[in-house]
Amino acid sequence: MARDTGIGARVKRVEDQRFITGKGRYTADLNRPGQAHAAFVRSPHAHAKVGSIDKASAMEVPGVLAVFTGEDLAADEVGALPCGWAITSKDGSPMVAPGHPCLAQGKVRYVGDPVAVVIGETLSAARGGAEALEVEYEELPAVVDLDAAQSSDAPLVHDEAARNTAFEWELGDKAATEEAFAKARHVTRIDLVNNRLVPNAMEPRAAVGEYDSGTDGFTLYTTSQNPHVARLVMSAFLNIAPEHKLRVIAPDVGGGFGSKIYVYPEETVCVWASSKVDRPVKWTCDRAEAFLSDAHGRDHLTHAELALDEQGKILGLRIKTKANVGGYLNLFASSVPTYLYATLLSGQYDIPAIYAEVDAVYTNTTPVDAYRGAGRPEATFVVERLIEVAARETGMDPAEFRRRNFVTSFPHQTPVIMMYDAGDYAASLDKALELIDYSGFAQRKSQAAREGKLRGIGFSTYIEACGIAPSQAVGSLGAGVGLWESAEVRVNPVGTVEVLTGSHSHGQGHETTFAQLVADRLGIPMTNVAIVHGDTDKVQFGMGTYGSRSGAVGMSAISVALDRVVAKAKKVAAHLLEASEGDIEFKDGQFTVSGTDRSIDWTSVALNAYTAHGFPSADLEPGLKEGAFYDPTNFTFPAGCHICELEIDADTGHTRIVNWVAVDDFGEIINPMIVEGQVHGGIAQGVGQALLEHTVYDESGQLVSGSFMDYTMPRADDLPSFSLDFTVTRCPSNPLGIKGCGEAGAIAAPAAVINAITDAVGHEDVAMPATAEAVWQAIRKSPAREAAE
Amino acid sequence: MTSVSMTVNGKPASGEVEPRTLLVDFLREHLRLTGTHVGCDTSQCGACVVHVDGTAVKSCTTLALQCEGADVLTIEGLAQGDQLHPMQEAFREHHALQCGFCTPGMIMSAIDIINRHGGVPDETTIRHELEGNLCRCTGYHNIVKAVIAGGEAMAPGRAAAE
Ligand code: FES
Ligand code: FES
């Protein structure tokens, strides 16, 4: 029965019905009776002292109900937003991470930093009030440029952070790496910019906070990837309400990509303010606000070096990275350029010695945190650019150079914490080479040249660490939480099943894939399975969805809970069949006494579990419901090979991707259709970073590219159709063999694109985003052209 | 306040609006048709696309009053009872949506593309014509496939005369 919907089947998505008919329910679609509206007053300055705020100026606007400032939050002891991962500097000192007040306390540190909130009867009243609110600022010099921020004369973003440095961290063996470089035959050196990105999920953030004075309880409807973490932070750190008095609901959420992991000032203020005005308070972010206030991604400056021996074997790798964290160290921001970055610097390669130094640096810009891939795209960009350049410098074929240095036996301990458990990197490379017809490339390149086009090919053989993460491991590295996942499987008396999961779906299709797993295991139709998520009153606890963890960790939790349900159901079946429990076999929804034709079906067992007639009460409880908290034993290591082939119009610098091949190893795949969709979307974001997306601040700290008119999002005609394939090595670290697929495209793509463009123009000096203008400039600099001119 | 009347999804709809009320707000807040979304404030994303008198418009850039007497079709009005529009069906069939936020506008634009071309244009044209609709999730690969399939189902056998 379950065959065509089982594991591995391309099942059409359950959730699509509501989305294609306009019946999705996103936070902004909700209106609560009696609701008021919030509008935020934001700092127009990158750095300023906040003087007096004249509340009366806003209160005079008709329809304004209330104005709140940082003082009001302080009076209620509402805490500041914390950074949840403690990093220790190489000198042993703790990171310097002052909290981010939800509304400014005396100072603002980036354009858009919230200063006050105005609550109005209507949205236009609230906005009118926000417009009218008079706030005195004393402007301070701002530090915007990452490279200059650590100099001794730079203005300080936080007085307590000397040289604007949150931490100076290191990983790896410095002495061993120096030794490797000392005996190198060749050293490749590059400097890289990993450009700052604005996540831009298509659904802007939104919140409705509601206080019930009858129960003294709060409800927050919000655009969150992890409602339980939001509740935890609001309870434990922000003092909004204890967890049992705070319900957080994340209904349909329109994309996240990391930006909806965090607890933000606006959502917090809405729920707090609802008790102050005793009305539900709604806020919907507009896109201009989103550009200023959603946590940004990436923004690294890196110097990287690779040491090679005479055979082209890698001896060592070292990097020095400055990571821009913006005005505050956001919730996960400290982990992104450290444990999610430097631990991946071994790539797919056997590198004996690695040493990484990372400085986290404050600037007067929007905070930077995890964005699709979070640290791993930055690591892959460093490694894959280094590898490509090293191959070119030593005259080796880039595919061959990679193959020569691949890790080939598993488990493999890298010098930077990670223990790769399974993979076959040559297999994905070979398949990709075949799919792109690598041997025919030279001919295609000369054909293109005849048409006045520069053709290039670029590789990215990436690795990532997903399924975050073993709680013990992340705890020892400074994480403030454990990264397990929970599941509860409730069987109803009629045999239908509800699965409560701590994962959250905001595009990933969990209502489909999770139901596939359940249907497959229990031998029931998928239509008899409901996946429940995103409500802290229904699901006891969960860590949410990010870091490609919902398959590997979230589904593993469901798998364990299903094992327990089946074990209990077997007991019930044994009782009903008057057999011993050990003799019961369960297959395709049927319980059978082994070696006999005596059997009973799933539905009867479920019903009898609830009627419980004649149960021997000492050893058989009524009911059929089991839960699990699954804690992974290791990270998972998806890996693969992406190859980008592109053509550049030499006259305009316009780049057109003509072919994209991706061969990924995600371990076992539940639904290939959904996995392919994840890869497509990831590649698009990676290509966006490489070619289009440019976050520009002027020297005073104003975000110049603060709208879709100025910040180029990838559009349909910027992208090709992609050729995808898979190789499979089962992940040994979880019961389902899943590695995770959500970030691979975004991780692999930037290096593949830039490797292809540098191949086409014939030199390495091309930075992201490689806009038409930048590429046109790069063509002017190409050695061949310079020689000709 | 001014009163405005139009036909929305085949039914008469009217309300009191301010002269500056946008069509999207009239649909979402007055008629509670929340399938039409708002994804930007610069008329770039296309999450708000509806049809007015048979043509795709961005309802975030259209005043409700401009639609006095007009025939407005939103995502909620596409299906005939349980019978999905072929373009809706194609989006599901080809996994052309993930978070679903861009989807209503994307589907309304897709139908408009097919209508205007009198059939299914080539992939390059489709990609070009989807420029006014942003999707952050799908990378457009499956959206393009769905537009082609949905277009073929709308007008079987008819490639657009280019
Ligand atoms: S809401 Fe973005 S174009 Fe209308
Ligand atoms: S499906 Fe999420 S924006 Fe298109």
PDB file of N, CA and C in Angstrom, chain B residues 52-131:
ATOM      1  N   VAL B  52      -6.693  41.840 -13.472  1.00  0.00           N
ATOM      2  CA  VAL B  52      -7.758  42.838 -13.538  1.00  0.00           C
ATOM      3  C   VAL B  52      -8.218  42.902 -14.988  1.00  0.00           C
ATOM      4  N   ASP B  53      -9.471  42.601 -15.184  1.00  0.00           N
ATOM      5  CA  ASP B  53     -10.029  42.511 -16.537  1.00  0.00           C
ATOM      6  C   ASP B  53      -9.159  41.649 -17.446  1.00  0.00           C
ATOM      7  N   GLY B  54      -8.695  40.537 -16.884  1.00  0.00           N
ATOM      8  CA  GLY B  54      -7.986  39.554 -17.702  1.00  0.00           C
ATOM      9  C   GLY B  54      -6.498  39.788 -17.877  1.00  0.00           C
ATOM     10  N   THR B  55      -5.968  40.854 -17.272  1.00  0.00           N
ATOM     11  CA  THR B  55      -4.546  41.138 -17.436  1.00  0.00           C
ATOM     12  C   THR B  55      -3.859  41.128 -16.070  1.00  0.00           C
ATOM     13  N   ALA B  56      -2.630  40.617 -16.042  1.00  0.00           N
ATOM     14  CA  ALA B  56      -1.901  40.579 -14.773  1.00  0.00           C
ATOM     15  C   ALA B  56      -1.497  41.986 -14.349  1.00  0.00           C
ATOM     16  N   VAL B  57      -1.771  42.308 -13.092  1.00  0.00           N
ATOM     17  CA  VAL B  57      -1.291  43.576 -12.541  1.00  0.00           C
ATOM     18  C   VAL B  57      -0.696  43.312 -11.161  1.00  0.00           C
ATOM     19  N   LYS B  58       0.189  44.193 -10.745  1.00  0.00           N
ATOM     20  CA  LYS B  58       0.711  44.121  -9.387  1.00  0.00           C
ATOM     21  C   LYS B  58      -0.252  44.885  -8.489  1.00  0.00           C
ATOM     22  N   SER B  59      -0.935  44.165  -7.626  1.00  0.00           N
ATOM     23  CA  SER B  59      -1.995  44.799  -6.835  1.00  0.00           C
ATOM     24  C   SER B  59      -1.425  45.710  -5.753  1.00  0.00           C
ATOM     25  N   CYS B  60      -0.100  45.666  -5.541  1.00  0.00           N
ATOM     26  CA  CYS B  60       0.522  46.582  -4.583  1.00  0.00           C
ATOM     27  C   CYS B  60       0.760  47.939  -5.215  1.00  0.00           C
ATOM     28  N   THR B  61       0.560  48.030  -6.518  1.00  0.00           N
ATOM     29  CA  THR B  61       0.851  49.269  -7.234  1.00  0.00           C
ATOM     30  C   THR B  61      -0.400  49.744  -7.954  1.00  0.00           C
ATOM     31  N   THR B  62      -1.539  49.207  -7.523  1.00  0.00           N
ATOM     32  CA  THR B  62      -2.816  49.557  -8.132  1.00  0.00           C
ATOM     33  C   THR B  62      -3.723  50.058  -7.012  1.00  0.00           C
ATOM     34  N   LEU B  63      -4.388  51.155  -7.232  1.00  0.00           N
ATOM     35  CA  LEU B  63      -5.327  51.634  -6.216  1.00  0.00           C
ATOM     36  C   LEU B  63      -6.634  50.861  -6.326  1.00  0.00           C
ATOM     37  N   ALA B  64      -7.232  50.622  -5.174  1.00  0.00           N
ATOM     38  CA  ALA B  64      -8.527  49.943  -5.197  1.00  0.00           C
ATOM     39  C   ALA B  64      -9.515  50.718  -6.068  1.00  0.00           C
ATOM     40  N   LEU B  65      -9.470  52.048  -5.959  1.00  0.00           N
ATOM     41  CA  LEU B  65     -10.432  52.869  -6.713  1.00  0.00           C
ATOM     42  C   LEU B  65     -10.245  52.763  -8.222  1.00  0.00           C
ATOM     43  N   GLN B  66      -9.007  52.448  -8.652  1.00  0.00           N
ATOM     44  CA  GLN B  66      -8.777  52.271 -10.088  1.00  0.00           C
ATOM     45  C   GLN B  66      -9.549  51.071 -10.632  1.00  0.00           C
ATOM     46  N   CYS B  67      -9.968  50.199  -9.721  1.00  0.00           N
ATOM     47  CA  CYS B  67     -10.609  48.958 -10.146  1.00  0.00           C
ATOM     48  C   CYS B  67     -12.128  49.036 -10.044  1.00  0.00           C
ATOM     49  N   GLU B  68     -12.650  50.238  -9.862  1.00  0.00           N
ATOM     50  CA  GLU B  68     -14.104  50.422  -9.827  1.00  0.00           C
ATOM     51  C   GLU B  68     -14.716  49.763 -11.070  1.00  0.00           C
ATOM     52  N   GLY B  69     -15.638  48.866 -10.821  1.00  0.00           N
ATOM     53  CA  GLY B  69     -16.340  48.209 -11.934  1.00  0.00           C
ATOM     54  C   GLY B  69     -15.548  47.114 -12.626  1.00  0.00           C
ATOM     55  N   ALA B  70     -14.325  46.882 -12.175  1.00  0.00           N
ATOM     56  CA  ALA B  70     -13.476  45.918 -12.882  1.00  0.00           C
ATOM     57  C   ALA B  70     -13.765  44.491 -12.444  1.00  0.00           C
ATOM     58  N   ASP B  71     -13.236  43.580 -13.251  1.00  0.00           N
ATOM     59  CA  ASP B  71     -13.363  42.161 -12.955  1.00  0.00           C
ATOM     60  C   ASP B  71     -12.002  41.687 -12.455  1.00  0.00           C
ATOM     61  N   VAL B  72     -11.950  41.348 -11.161  1.00  0.00           N
ATOM     62  CA  VAL B  72     -10.671  40.988 -10.550  1.00  0.00           C
ATOM     63  C   VAL B  72     -10.647  39.492 -10.266  1.00  0.00           C
ATOM     64  N   LEU B  73      -9.539  38.875 -10.642  1.00  0.00           N
ATOM     65  CA  LEU B  73      -9.375  37.444 -10.366  1.00  0.00           C
ATOM     66  C   LEU B  73      -8.140  37.249  -9.485  1.00  0.00           C
ATOM     67  N   THR B  74      -8.326  36.577  -8.364  1.00  0.00           N
ATOM     68  CA  THR B  74      -7.196  36.297  -7.477  1.00  0.00           C
ATOM     69  C   THR B  74      -6.959  34.782  -7.451  1.00  0.00           C
ATOM     70  N   ILE B  75      -5.907  34.391  -6.785  1.00  0.00           N
ATOM     71  CA  ILE B  75      -5.569  32.964  -6.701  1.00  0.00           C
ATOM     72  C   ILE B  75      -6.728  32.141  -6.149  1.00  0.00           C
ATOM     73  N   GLU B  76      -7.510  32.754  -5.248  1.00  0.00           N
ATOM     74  CA  GLU B  76      -8.622  32.019  -4.641  1.00  0.00           C
ATOM     75  C   GLU B  76      -9.726  31.711  -5.645  1.00  0.00           C
ATOM     76  N   GLY B  77      -9.745  32.466  -6.750  1.00  0.00           N
ATOM     77  CA  GLY B  77     -10.829  32.297  -7.710  1.00  0.00           C
ATOM     78  C   GLY B  77     -10.469  31.444  -8.909  1.00  0.00           C
ATOM     79  N   LEU B  78      -9.271  30.871  -8.912  1.00  0.00           N
ATOM     80  CA  LEU B  78      -8.812  30.153 -10.106  1.00  0.00           C
ATOM     81  C   LEU B  78      -9.479  28.793 -10.287  1.00  0.00           C
ATOM     82  N   ALA B  79      -9.559  28.053  -9.195  1.00  0.00           N
ATOM     83  CA  ALA B  79     -10.113  26.695  -9.308  1.00  0.00           C
ATOM     84  C   ALA B  79     -11.615  26.779  -9.503  1.00  0.00           C
ATOM     85  N   GLN B  80     -12.155  25.817 -10.261  1.00  0.00           N
ATOM     86  CA  GLN B  80     -13.609  25.723 -10.402  1.00  0.00           C
ATOM     87  C   GLN B  80     -14.073  24.644  -9.435  1.00  0.00           C
ATOM     88  N   GLY B  81     -14.505  25.060  -8.266  1.00  0.00           N
ATOM     89  CA  GLY B  81     -14.846  24.063  -7.251  1.00  0.00           C
ATOM     90  C   GLY B  81     -13.597  23.269  -6.888  1.00  0.00           C
ATOM     91  N   ASP B  82     -13.693  21.935  -7.003  1.00  0.00           N
ATOM     92  CA  ASP B  82     -12.553  21.083  -6.693  1.00  0.00           C
ATOM     93  C   ASP B  82     -11.578  20.973  -7.858  1.00  0.00           C
ATOM     94  N   GLN B  83     -11.990  21.495  -8.995  1.00  0.00           N
ATOM     95  CA  GLN B  83     -11.198  21.358 -10.217  1.00  0.00           C
ATOM     96  C   GLN B  83     -10.143  22.463 -10.279  1.00  0.00           C
ATOM     97  N   LEU B  84      -8.889  22.090 -10.047  1.00  0.00           N
ATOM     98  CA  LEU B  84      -7.829  23.097 -10.081  1.00  0.00           C
ATOM     99  C   LEU B  84      -7.632  23.600 -11.498  1.00  0.00           C
ATOM    100  N   HIS B  85      -7.177  24.830 -11.604  1.00  0.00           N
ATOM    101  CA  HIS B  85      -6.754  25.353 -12.896  1.00  0.00           C
ATOM    102  C   HIS B  85      -5.522  24.562 -13.346  1.00  0.00           C
ATOM    103  N   PRO B  86      -5.379  24.335 -14.654  1.00  0.00           N
ATOM    104  CA  PRO B  86      -4.232  23.540 -15.117  1.00  0.00           C
ATOM    105  C   PRO B  86      -2.882  24.102 -14.634  1.00  0.00           C
ATOM    106  N   MET B  87      -2.790  25.400 -14.469  1.00  0.00           N
ATOM    107  CA  MET B  87      -1.511  25.962 -14.022  1.00  0.00           C
ATOM    108  C   MET B  87      -1.273  25.635 -12.539  1.00  0.00           C
ATOM    109  N   GLN B  88      -2.330  25.649 -11.749  1.00  0.00           N
ATOM    110  CA  GLN B  88      -2.181  25.219 -10.341  1.00  0.00           C
ATOM    111  C   GLN B  88      -1.720  23.769 -10.288  1.00  0.00           C
ATOM    112  N   GLU B  89      -2.384  22.967 -11.100  1.00  0.00           N
ATOM    113  CA  GLU B  89      -2.047  21.536 -11.143  1.00  0.00           C
ATOM    114  C   GLU B  89      -0.592  21.350 -11.552  1.00  0.00           C
ATOM    115  N   ALA B  90      -0.153  22.116 -12.532  1.00  0.00           N
ATOM    116  CA  ALA B  90       1.223  21.977 -13.026  1.00  0.00           C
ATOM    117  C   ALA B  90       2.237  22.384 -11.963  1.00  0.00           C
ATOM    118  N   PHE B  91       1.907  23.399 -11.183  1.00  0.00           N
ATOM    119  CA  PHE B  91       2.832  23.814 -10.125  1.00  0.00           C
ATOM    120  C   PHE B  91       3.001  22.689  -9.102  1.00  0.00           C
ATOM    121  N   ARG B  92       1.927  22.025  -8.773  1.00  0.00           N
ATOM    122  CA  ARG B  92       2.051  20.909  -7.826  1.00  0.00           C
ATOM    123  C   ARG B  92       2.803  19.743  -8.467  1.00  0.00           C
ATOM    124  N   GLU B  93       2.417  19.423  -9.680  1.00  0.00           N
ATOM    125  CA  GLU B  93       2.992  18.271 -10.373  1.00  0.00           C
ATOM    126  C   GLU B  93       4.507  18.413 -10.518  1.00  0.00           C
ATOM    127  N   HIS B  94       4.973  19.627 -10.760  1.00  0.00           N
ATOM    128  CA  HIS B  94       6.402  19.838 -11.041  1.00  0.00           C
ATOM    129  C   HIS B  94       7.163  20.412  -9.859  1.00  0.00           C
ATOM    130  N   HIS B  95       6.572  20.389  -8.703  1.00  0.00           N
ATOM    131  CA  HIS B  95       7.236  20.889  -7.485  1.00  0.00           C
ATOM    132  C   HIS B  95       7.782  22.301  -7.705  1.00  0.00           C
ATOM    133  N   ALA B  96       6.921  23.172  -8.189  1.00  0.00           N
ATOM    134  CA  ALA B  96       7.329  24.531  -8.517  1.00  0.00           C
ATOM    135  C   ALA B  96       7.173  25.479  -7.333  1.00  0.00           C
ATOM    136  N   LEU B  97       6.986  24.931  -6.148  1.00  0.00           N
ATOM    137  CA  LEU B  97       6.865  25.792  -4.973  1.00  0.00           C
ATOM    138  C   LEU B  97       7.483  25.099  -3.777  1.00  0.00           C
ATOM    139  N   GLN B  98       8.029  25.903  -2.900  1.00  0.00           N
ATOM    140  CA  GLN B  98       8.544  25.370  -1.644  1.00  0.00           C
ATOM    141  C   GLN B  98       7.808  26.040  -0.483  1.00  0.00           C
ATOM    142  N   CYS B  99       8.208  27.271  -0.146  1.00  0.00           N
ATOM    143  CA  CYS B  99       7.502  27.914   0.978  1.00  0.00           C
ATOM    144  C   CYS B  99       6.117  28.390   0.573  1.00  0.00           C
ATOM    145  N   GLY B 100       5.880  28.542  -0.722  1.00  0.00           N
ATOM    146  CA  GLY B 100       4.557  28.907  -1.201  1.00  0.00           C
ATOM    147  C   GLY B 100       4.251  30.392  -1.194  1.00  0.00           C
ATOM    148  N   PHE B 101       5.179  31.202  -0.731  1.00  0.00           N
ATOM    149  CA  PHE B 101       4.846  32.619  -0.580  1.00  0.00           C
ATOM    150  C   PHE B 101       4.758  33.338  -1.920  1.00  0.00           C
ATOM    151  N   CYS B 102       5.662  32.993  -2.834  1.00  0.00           N
ATOM    152  CA  CYS B 102       5.646  33.643  -4.150  1.00  0.00           C
ATOM    153  C   CYS B 102       4.593  33.029  -5.058  1.00  0.00           C
ATOM    154  N   THR B 103       4.084  31.857  -4.656  1.00  0.00           N
ATOM    155  CA  THR B 103       3.325  30.997  -5.564  1.00  0.00           C
ATOM    156  C   THR B 103       2.061  31.628  -6.152  1.00  0.00           C
ATOM    157  N   PRO B 104       1.214  32.259  -5.341  1.00  0.00           N
ATOM    158  CA  PRO B 104       0.003  32.833  -5.941  1.00  0.00           C
ATOM    159  C   PRO B 104       0.324  33.836  -7.054  1.00  0.00           C
ATOM    160  N   GLY B 105       1.269  34.723  -6.782  1.00  0.00           N
ATOM    161  CA  GLY B 105       1.645  35.705  -7.803  1.00  0.00           C
ATOM    162  C   GLY B 105       2.287  35.043  -8.998  1.00  0.00           C
ATOM    163  N   MET B 106       3.086  34.012  -8.722  1.00  0.00           N
ATOM    164  CA  MET B 106       3.777  33.297  -9.793  1.00  0.00           C
ATOM    165  C   MET B 106       2.763  32.621 -10.713  1.00  0.00           C
ATOM    166  N   ILE B 107       1.764  31.983 -10.124  1.00  0.00           N
ATOM    167  CA  ILE B 107       0.747  31.285 -10.923  1.00  0.00           C
ATOM    168  C   ILE B 107      -0.061  32.301 -11.744  1.00  0.00           C
ATOM    169  N   MET B 108      -0.427  33.420 -11.126  1.00  0.00           N
ATOM    170  CA  MET B 108      -1.216  34.417 -11.861  1.00  0.00           C
ATOM    171  C   MET B 108      -0.404  34.998 -13.024  1.00  0.00           C
ATOM    172  N   SER B 109       0.905  35.215 -12.786  1.00  0.00           N
ATOM    173  CA  SER B 109       1.751  35.711 -13.870  1.00  0.00           C
ATOM    174  C   SER B 109       1.902  34.664 -14.962  1.00  0.00           C
ATOM    175  N   ALA B 110       2.068  33.409 -14.549  1.00  0.00           N
ATOM    176  CA  ALA B 110       2.266  32.333 -15.519  1.00  0.00           C
ATOM    177  C   ALA B 110       1.071  32.229 -16.459  1.00  0.00           C
ATOM    178  N   ILE B 111      -0.123  32.314 -15.903  1.00  0.00           N
ATOM    179  CA  ILE B 111      -1.330  32.221 -16.741  1.00  0.00           C
ATOM    180  C   ILE B 111      -1.370  33.394 -17.717  1.00  0.00           C
ATOM    181  N   ASP B 112      -0.970  34.549 -17.212  1.00  0.00           N
ATOM    182  CA  ASP B 112      -0.958  35.741 -18.066  1.00  0.00           C
ATOM    183  C   ASP B 112       0.030  35.582 -19.231  1.00  0.00           C
ATOM    184  N   ILE B 113       1.188  34.990 -18.943  1.00  0.00           N
ATOM    185  CA  ILE B 113       2.180  34.777 -20.002  1.00  0.00           C
ATOM    186  C   ILE B 113       1.579  33.903 -21.106  1.00  0.00           C
ATOM    187  N   ILE B 114       0.965  32.816 -20.688  1.00  0.00           N
ATOM    188  CA  ILE B 114       0.375  31.902 -21.680  1.00  0.00           C
ATOM    189  C   ILE B 114      -0.747  32.607 -22.452  1.00  0.00           C
ATOM    190  N   ASN B 115      -1.576  33.341 -21.726  1.00  0.00           N
ATOM    191  CA  ASN B 115      -2.672  34.058 -22.404  1.00  0.00           C
ATOM    192  C   ASN B 115      -2.141  35.049 -23.426  1.00  0.00           C
ATOM    193  N   ARG B 116      -1.159  35.819 -23.023  1.00  0.00           N
ATOM    194  CA  ARG B 116      -0.658  36.858 -23.930  1.00  0.00           C
ATOM    195  C   ARG B 116      -0.004  36.268 -25.167  1.00  0.00           C
ATOM    196  N   HIS B 117       0.675  35.115 -24.983  1.00  0.00           N
ATOM    197  CA  HIS B 117       1.359  34.519 -26.128  1.00  0.00           C
ATOM    198  C   HIS B 117       0.440  33.599 -26.924  1.00  0.00           C
ATOM    199  N   GLY B 118      -0.735  33.376 -26.417  1.00  0.00           N
ATOM    200  CA  GLY B 118      -1.646  32.469 -27.116  1.00  0.00           C
ATOM    201  C   GLY B 118      -1.106  31.051 -27.186  1.00  0.00           C
ATOM    202  N   GLY B 119      -0.298  30.682 -26.228  1.00  0.00           N
ATOM    203  CA  GLY B 119       0.297  29.349 -26.208  1.00  0.00           C
ATOM    204  C   GLY B 119       1.579  29.390 -25.399  1.00  0.00           C
ATOM    205  N   VAL B 120       2.393  28.362 -25.545  1.00  0.00           N
ATOM    206  CA  VAL B 120       3.586  28.252 -24.703  1.00  0.00           C
ATOM    207  C   VAL B 120       4.815  28.804 -25.413  1.00  0.00           C
ATOM    208  N   PRO B 121       5.359  29.901 -24.927  1.00  0.00           N
ATOM    209  CA  PRO B 121       6.584  30.411 -25.549  1.00  0.00           C
ATOM    210  C   PRO B 121       7.789  29.545 -25.172  1.00  0.00           C
ATOM    211  N   ASP B 122       8.949  29.838 -25.768  1.00  0.00           N
ATOM    212  CA  ASP B 122      10.122  29.017 -25.442  1.00  0.00           C
ATOM    213  C   ASP B 122      10.669  29.366 -24.063  1.00  0.00           C
ATOM    214  N   GLU B 123      11.594  28.541 -23.579  1.00  0.00           N
ATOM    215  CA  GLU B 123      12.081  28.687 -22.210  1.00  0.00           C
ATOM    216  C   GLU B 123      12.718  30.054 -21.977  1.00  0.00           C
ATOM    217  N   THR B 124      13.475  30.529 -22.928  1.00  0.00           N
ATOM    218  CA  THR B 124      14.137  31.826 -22.761  1.00  0.00           C
ATOM    219  C   THR B 124      13.098  32.929 -22.565  1.00  0.00           C
ATOM    220  N   THR B 125      12.049  32.878 -23.364  1.00  0.00           N
ATOM    221  CA  THR B 125      10.993  33.884 -23.241  1.00  0.00           C
ATOM    222  C   THR B 125      10.301  33.781 -21.888  1.00  0.00           C
ATOM    223  N   ILE B 126      10.030  32.555 -21.473  1.00  0.00           N
ATOM    224  CA  ILE B 126       9.371  32.383 -20.178  1.00  0.00           C
ATOM    225  C   ILE B 126      10.248  32.955 -19.067  1.00  0.00           C
ATOM    226  N   ARG B 127      11.517  32.632 -19.095  1.00  0.00           N
ATOM    227  CA  ARG B 127      12.413  33.153 -18.055  1.00  0.00           C
ATOM    228  C   ARG B 127      12.446  34.680 -18.084  1.00  0.00           C
ATOM    229  N   HIS B 128      12.477  35.214 -19.259  1.00  0.00           N
ATOM    230  CA  HIS B 128      12.493  36.666 -19.382  1.00  0.00           C
ATOM    231  C   HIS B 128      11.204  37.271 -18.825  1.00  0.00           C
ATOM    232  N   GLU B 129      10.107  36.651 -19.136  1.00  0.00           N
ATOM    233  CA  GLU B 129       8.819  37.209 -18.717  1.00  0.00           C
ATOM    234  C   GLU B 129       8.526  37.006 -17.228  1.00  0.00           C
ATOM    235  N   LEU B 130       9.283  36.126 -16.604  1.00  0.00           N
ATOM    236  CA  LEU B 130       9.101  35.937 -15.166  1.00  0.00           C
ATOM    237  C   LEU B 130       9.954  36.911 -14.350  1.00  0.00           C
ATOM    238  N   GLU B 131      10.604  37.831 -15.033  1.00  0.00           N
ATOM    239  CA  GLU B 131      11.484  38.780 -14.341  1.00  0.00           C
ATOM    240  C   GLU B 131      10.804  39.547 -13.223  1.00  0.00           C
TER     241      GLU B 131
END
